mmCIF file of C-alpha atoms in Angstrom:
data_model
loop_
_atom_site.group_PDB
_atom_site.id
_atom_site.type_symbol
_atom_site.label_atom_id
_atom_site.label_comp_id
_atom_site.label_asym_id
_atom_site.label_seq_id
_atom_site.Cartn_x
_atom_site.Cartn_y
_atom_site.Cartn_z
ATOM 1 C CA GLY A 6 0.000 0.000 0.000
ATOM 2 C CA THR A 7 0.823 3.669 -0.086
ATOM 3 C CA THR A 8 1.718 5.790 2.900
ATOM 4 C CA GLU A 9 0.824 9.473 2.813
ATOM 5 C CA ALA A 10 1.580 12.376 5.082
ATOM 6 C CA SER A 11 -1.897 13.312 6.299
ATOM 7 C CA SER A 12 -0.981 16.177 8.564
ATOM 8 C CA ILE A 13 2.034 18.347 9.169
ATOM 9 C CA SER A 14 2.082 20.821 12.028
ATOM 10 C CA GLN A 15 4.814 22.320 14.178
ATOM 11 C CA ASN A 16 7.529 19.950 12.981
ATOM 12 C CA LEU A 17 5.373 16.820 13.536
ATOM 13 C CA ILE A 18 4.325 14.590 10.632
ATOM 14 C CA THR A 19 1.514 12.053 11.127
ATOM 15 C CA LEU A 20 1.245 9.199 8.611
ATOM 16 C CA SER A 21 -2.048 7.575 7.607
ATOM 17 C CA ASN A 22 -3.493 5.360 4.850
ATOM 18 C CA ILE A 23 -1.421 2.425 6.058
ATOM 19 C CA PRO A 24 -2.887 -0.978 5.008
ATOM 20 C CA ASP A 25 -5.050 -2.801 7.602
ATOM 21 C CA ALA A 26 -2.509 -5.644 7.842
ATOM 22 C CA ASN A 27 0.046 -3.148 9.174
ATOM 23 C CA ARG A 28 -2.331 -0.934 11.116
ATOM 24 C CA PHE A 29 -0.439 1.508 13.302
ATOM 25 C CA LYS A 30 0.180 5.203 13.606
ATOM 26 C CA ALA A 31 3.673 6.527 13.058
ATOM 27 C CA GLU A 32 4.933 9.958 13.990
ATOM 28 C CA PHE A 33 8.276 11.462 13.062
ATOM 29 C CA VAL A 34 9.749 14.586 14.550
ATOM 30 C CA VAL A 35 11.236 16.808 11.856
ATOM 31 C CA ASN A 36 13.876 19.308 12.894
ATOM 32 C CA ASP A 37 16.511 20.871 10.697
ATOM 33 C CA TRP A 38 18.428 22.102 13.773
ATOM 34 C CA VAL A 39 18.621 25.740 12.783
ATOM 35 C CA GLY A 40 17.250 28.852 14.441
ATOM 36 C CA SER A 41 15.591 31.850 12.864
ATOM 37 C CA ASP A 42 17.297 33.899 10.164
ATOM 38 C CA GLU A 43 19.361 36.768 11.585
ATOM 39 C CA VAL A 44 19.875 38.486 8.222
ATOM 40 C CA VAL A 45 17.416 41.314 7.547
ATOM 41 C CA ASN A 46 16.335 41.694 3.917
ATOM 42 C CA GLY A 47 18.426 38.740 2.731
ATOM 43 C CA ASP A 48 16.055 38.272 -0.192
ATOM 44 C CA LEU A 49 16.562 41.942 -1.208
ATOM 45 C CA SER A 50 12.782 42.414 -1.470
ATOM 46 C CA ASN A 51 13.250 45.801 0.218
ATOM 47 C CA GLY A 52 16.067 47.021 -2.049
ATOM 48 C CA THR A 53 19.357 47.626 -0.247
ATOM 49 C CA ALA A 54 17.697 48.349 3.127
ATOM 50 C CA SER A 55 19.793 46.943 6.024
ATOM 51 C CA TRP A 56 22.882 46.606 3.788
ATOM 52 C CA LEU A 57 25.722 49.113 4.160
ATOM 53 C CA ALA A 58 28.590 49.971 1.822
ATOM 54 C CA LEU A 59 32.298 50.123 2.715
ATOM 55 C CA ALA A 60 35.365 51.231 0.726
ATOM 56 C CA SER A 61 33.468 53.497 -1.674
ATOM 57 C CA ALA A 62 31.164 50.738 -2.927
ATOM 58 C CA ALA A 63 27.841 51.538 -4.587
ATOM 59 C CA LEU A 64 25.007 49.177 -3.657
ATOM 60 C CA SER A 65 21.916 48.436 -5.727
ATOM 61 C CA ALA A 66 19.320 45.672 -5.781
ATOM 62 C CA ALA A 67 17.177 44.136 -8.518
ATOM 63 C CA ASN A 68 15.493 40.770 -9.040
ATOM 64 C CA GLY A 69 16.582 39.427 -5.644
ATOM 65 C CA ALA A 70 20.244 40.289 -6.131
ATOM 66 C CA LEU A 71 22.479 42.669 -4.205
ATOM 67 C CA ARG A 72 24.962 44.323 -6.594
ATOM 68 C CA ILE A 73 28.204 45.647 -5.092
ATOM 69 C CA THR A 74 29.974 47.992 -7.523
ATOM 70 C CA ASN A 75 33.446 49.417 -6.954
ATOM 71 C CA VAL A 76 33.673 53.206 -7.093
ATOM 72 C CA GLY A 77 37.328 53.938 -7.832
ATOM 73 C CA ALA A 78 40.189 51.473 -7.420
ATOM 74 C CA ASN A 79 38.819 50.175 -4.093
ATOM 75 C CA PHE A 80 37.888 46.761 -2.768
ATOM 76 C CA GLY A 81 34.147 47.518 -2.593
ATOM 77 C CA LYS A 82 32.251 45.843 0.227
ATOM 78 C CA ALA A 83 28.653 45.368 1.375
ATOM 79 C CA TYR A 84 28.015 44.361 4.962
ATOM 80 C CA GLN A 85 25.318 43.791 7.533
ATOM 81 C CA GLU A 86 25.570 43.403 11.280
ATOM 82 C CA ILE A 87 23.579 40.552 12.780
ATOM 83 C CA ALA A 88 22.693 39.631 16.349
ATOM 84 C CA THR A 89 24.602 36.575 17.556
ATOM 85 C CA ILE A 90 25.005 34.609 20.777
ATOM 86 C CA VAL A 91 28.557 34.319 22.118
ATOM 87 C CA GLY A 92 29.735 30.756 21.453
ATOM 88 C CA GLY A 93 26.824 30.069 19.073
ATOM 89 C CA THR A 94 27.559 28.285 15.817
ATOM 90 C CA TYR A 95 26.012 29.852 12.717
ATOM 91 C CA GLU A 96 25.424 28.740 9.147
ATOM 92 C CA LEU A 97 25.798 31.434 6.482
ATOM 93 C CA LYS A 98 24.160 30.636 3.134
ATOM 94 C CA PHE A 99 23.944 32.705 -0.021
ATOM 95 C CA ALA A 100 23.933 32.459 -3.790
ATOM 96 C CA GLY A 101 26.927 33.845 -5.639
ATOM 97 C CA LEU A 102 25.427 35.236 -8.845
ATOM 98 C CA GLY A 103 28.594 36.389 -10.616
ATOM 99 C CA GLY A 104 29.676 39.726 -12.032
ATOM 100 C CA THR A 105 32.712 41.411 -13.560
ATOM 101 C CA SER A 106 34.919 41.391 -10.446
ATOM 102 C CA SER A 107 37.892 39.041 -10.823
ATOM 103 C CA THR A 108 37.531 37.937 -7.196
ATOM 104 C CA SER A 109 34.545 37.347 -4.935
ATOM 105 C CA HIS A 110 35.118 37.055 -1.204
ATOM 106 C CA VAL A 111 32.996 36.655 1.907
ATOM 107 C CA ARG A 112 34.137 37.352 5.446
ATOM 108 C CA VAL A 113 32.605 37.426 8.911
ATOM 109 C CA GLY A 114 34.058 39.433 11.760
ATOM 110 C CA THR A 115 33.517 41.184 15.055
ATOM 111 C CA THR A 116 33.764 44.560 13.255
ATOM 112 C CA ALA A 117 32.539 45.809 9.879
ATOM 113 C CA GLY A 118 34.921 44.279 7.334
ATOM 114 C CA GLY A 119 36.598 42.128 10.023
ATOM 115 C CA VAL A 120 37.843 38.569 9.425
ATOM 116 C CA GLN A 121 37.940 37.143 12.961
ATOM 117 C CA LEU A 122 35.151 34.556 12.417
ATOM 118 C CA LEU A 123 35.545 33.696 8.727
ATOM 119 C CA ALA A 124 38.698 34.821 6.926
ATOM 120 C CA ASN A 125 38.507 36.512 3.532
ATOM 121 C CA THR A 126 37.253 33.430 1.640
ATOM 122 C CA SER A 127 36.650 33.088 -2.113
ATOM 123 C CA TYR A 128 33.154 31.966 -3.049
ATOM 124 C CA LEU A 129 31.708 30.473 -6.206
ATOM 125 C CA PRO A 130 28.963 31.675 -8.554
ATOM 126 C CA ALA A 131 26.686 29.028 -7.030
ATOM 127 C CA SER A 132 25.067 28.159 -3.720
ATOM 128 C CA ASN A 133 27.549 28.696 -0.858
ATOM 129 C CA THR A 134 27.465 27.595 2.791
ATOM 130 C CA TYR A 135 29.921 28.524 5.544
ATOM 131 C CA ILE A 136 29.988 27.893 9.305
ATOM 132 C CA PHE A 137 31.266 30.330 11.942
ATOM 133 C CA THR A 138 31.223 30.612 15.731
ATOM 134 C CA ALA A 139 30.283 33.965 17.255
ATOM 135 C CA LEU A 140 32.681 35.665 19.688
ATOM 136 C CA THR A 141 30.452 38.683 20.433
ATOM 137 C CA THR A 142 26.748 39.574 20.513
ATOM 138 C CA THR A 143 27.093 41.301 17.128
ATOM 139 C CA SER A 144 28.775 39.785 14.076
ATOM 140 C CA TYR A 145 29.328 41.390 10.669
ATOM 141 C CA LEU A 146 28.775 39.624 7.342
ATOM 142 C CA ALA A 147 30.671 41.203 4.441
ATOM 143 C CA PHE A 148 30.973 40.554 0.711
ATOM 144 C CA VAL A 149 34.088 41.924 -1.030
ATOM 145 C CA ASN A 150 35.057 42.708 -4.660
ATOM 146 C CA ASP A 151 38.425 43.085 -6.393
ATOM 147 C CA GLY A 152 40.041 46.537 -6.521
ATOM 148 C CA THR A 153 39.160 47.523 -10.105
ATOM 149 C CA ASP A 154 36.986 50.594 -10.717
ATOM 150 C CA GLU A 155 33.403 49.819 -11.810
ATOM 151 C CA ASN A 156 33.717 46.037 -11.362
ATOM 152 C CA TYR A 157 30.808 44.395 -9.550
ATOM 153 C CA ASN A 158 29.540 41.190 -7.966
ATOM 154 C CA GLU A 159 25.987 40.079 -7.280
ATOM 155 C CA ILE A 160 24.734 37.880 -4.454
ATOM 156 C CA GLY A 161 21.277 36.774 -3.373
ATOM 157 C CA ALA A 162 19.259 34.543 -1.035
ATOM 158 C CA ILE A 163 21.424 35.565 1.946
ATOM 159 C CA SER A 164 20.707 33.991 5.328
ATOM 160 C CA SER A 165 22.480 33.247 8.572
ATOM 161 C CA LYS A 166 20.915 30.936 11.145
ATOM 162 C CA ARG A 167 22.179 29.596 14.453
ATOM 163 C CA ILE A 168 22.697 25.840 14.448
ATOM 164 C CA LEU A 169 20.802 24.528 17.458
ATOM 165 C CA GLU A 170 21.852 21.629 19.647
ATOM 166 C CA ALA A 171 19.945 18.370 19.577
ATOM 167 C CA PRO A 172 17.444 18.010 22.449
#
């Protein structure tokens, strides 16, 4: 016979439509072990709100992508500060969408542009996931370009969630 999920609520799935010969009720707890998203406007639905520019970068947003454009021969950066719990482990996910910049880096620090939690790390034009452990109650996520005037990178679907411990 076929087993179907008949109800899903608050991370609990109840199965039904189990053949009479195997009559029972099964319940599975579903938990992906992550907390709520600490990034504000990670889907860029509100333009560049909550994202700040460093090193003379120009920020713009369209179609769910944050564009970081260098203004002058600077390593343009976009950053956001997020609330973190000291000692908490966090998962940072985002989509690298490409651009004209010859390098694309992500970093996480205890200051804007800092590298204390995740060193200046190259990322791919694809889905990216990184793990960091917070040292302070505020951490800073930053995306960095090369140092060539007018070059840009685009990123989207940005989130950072605390990895919770198993009960």
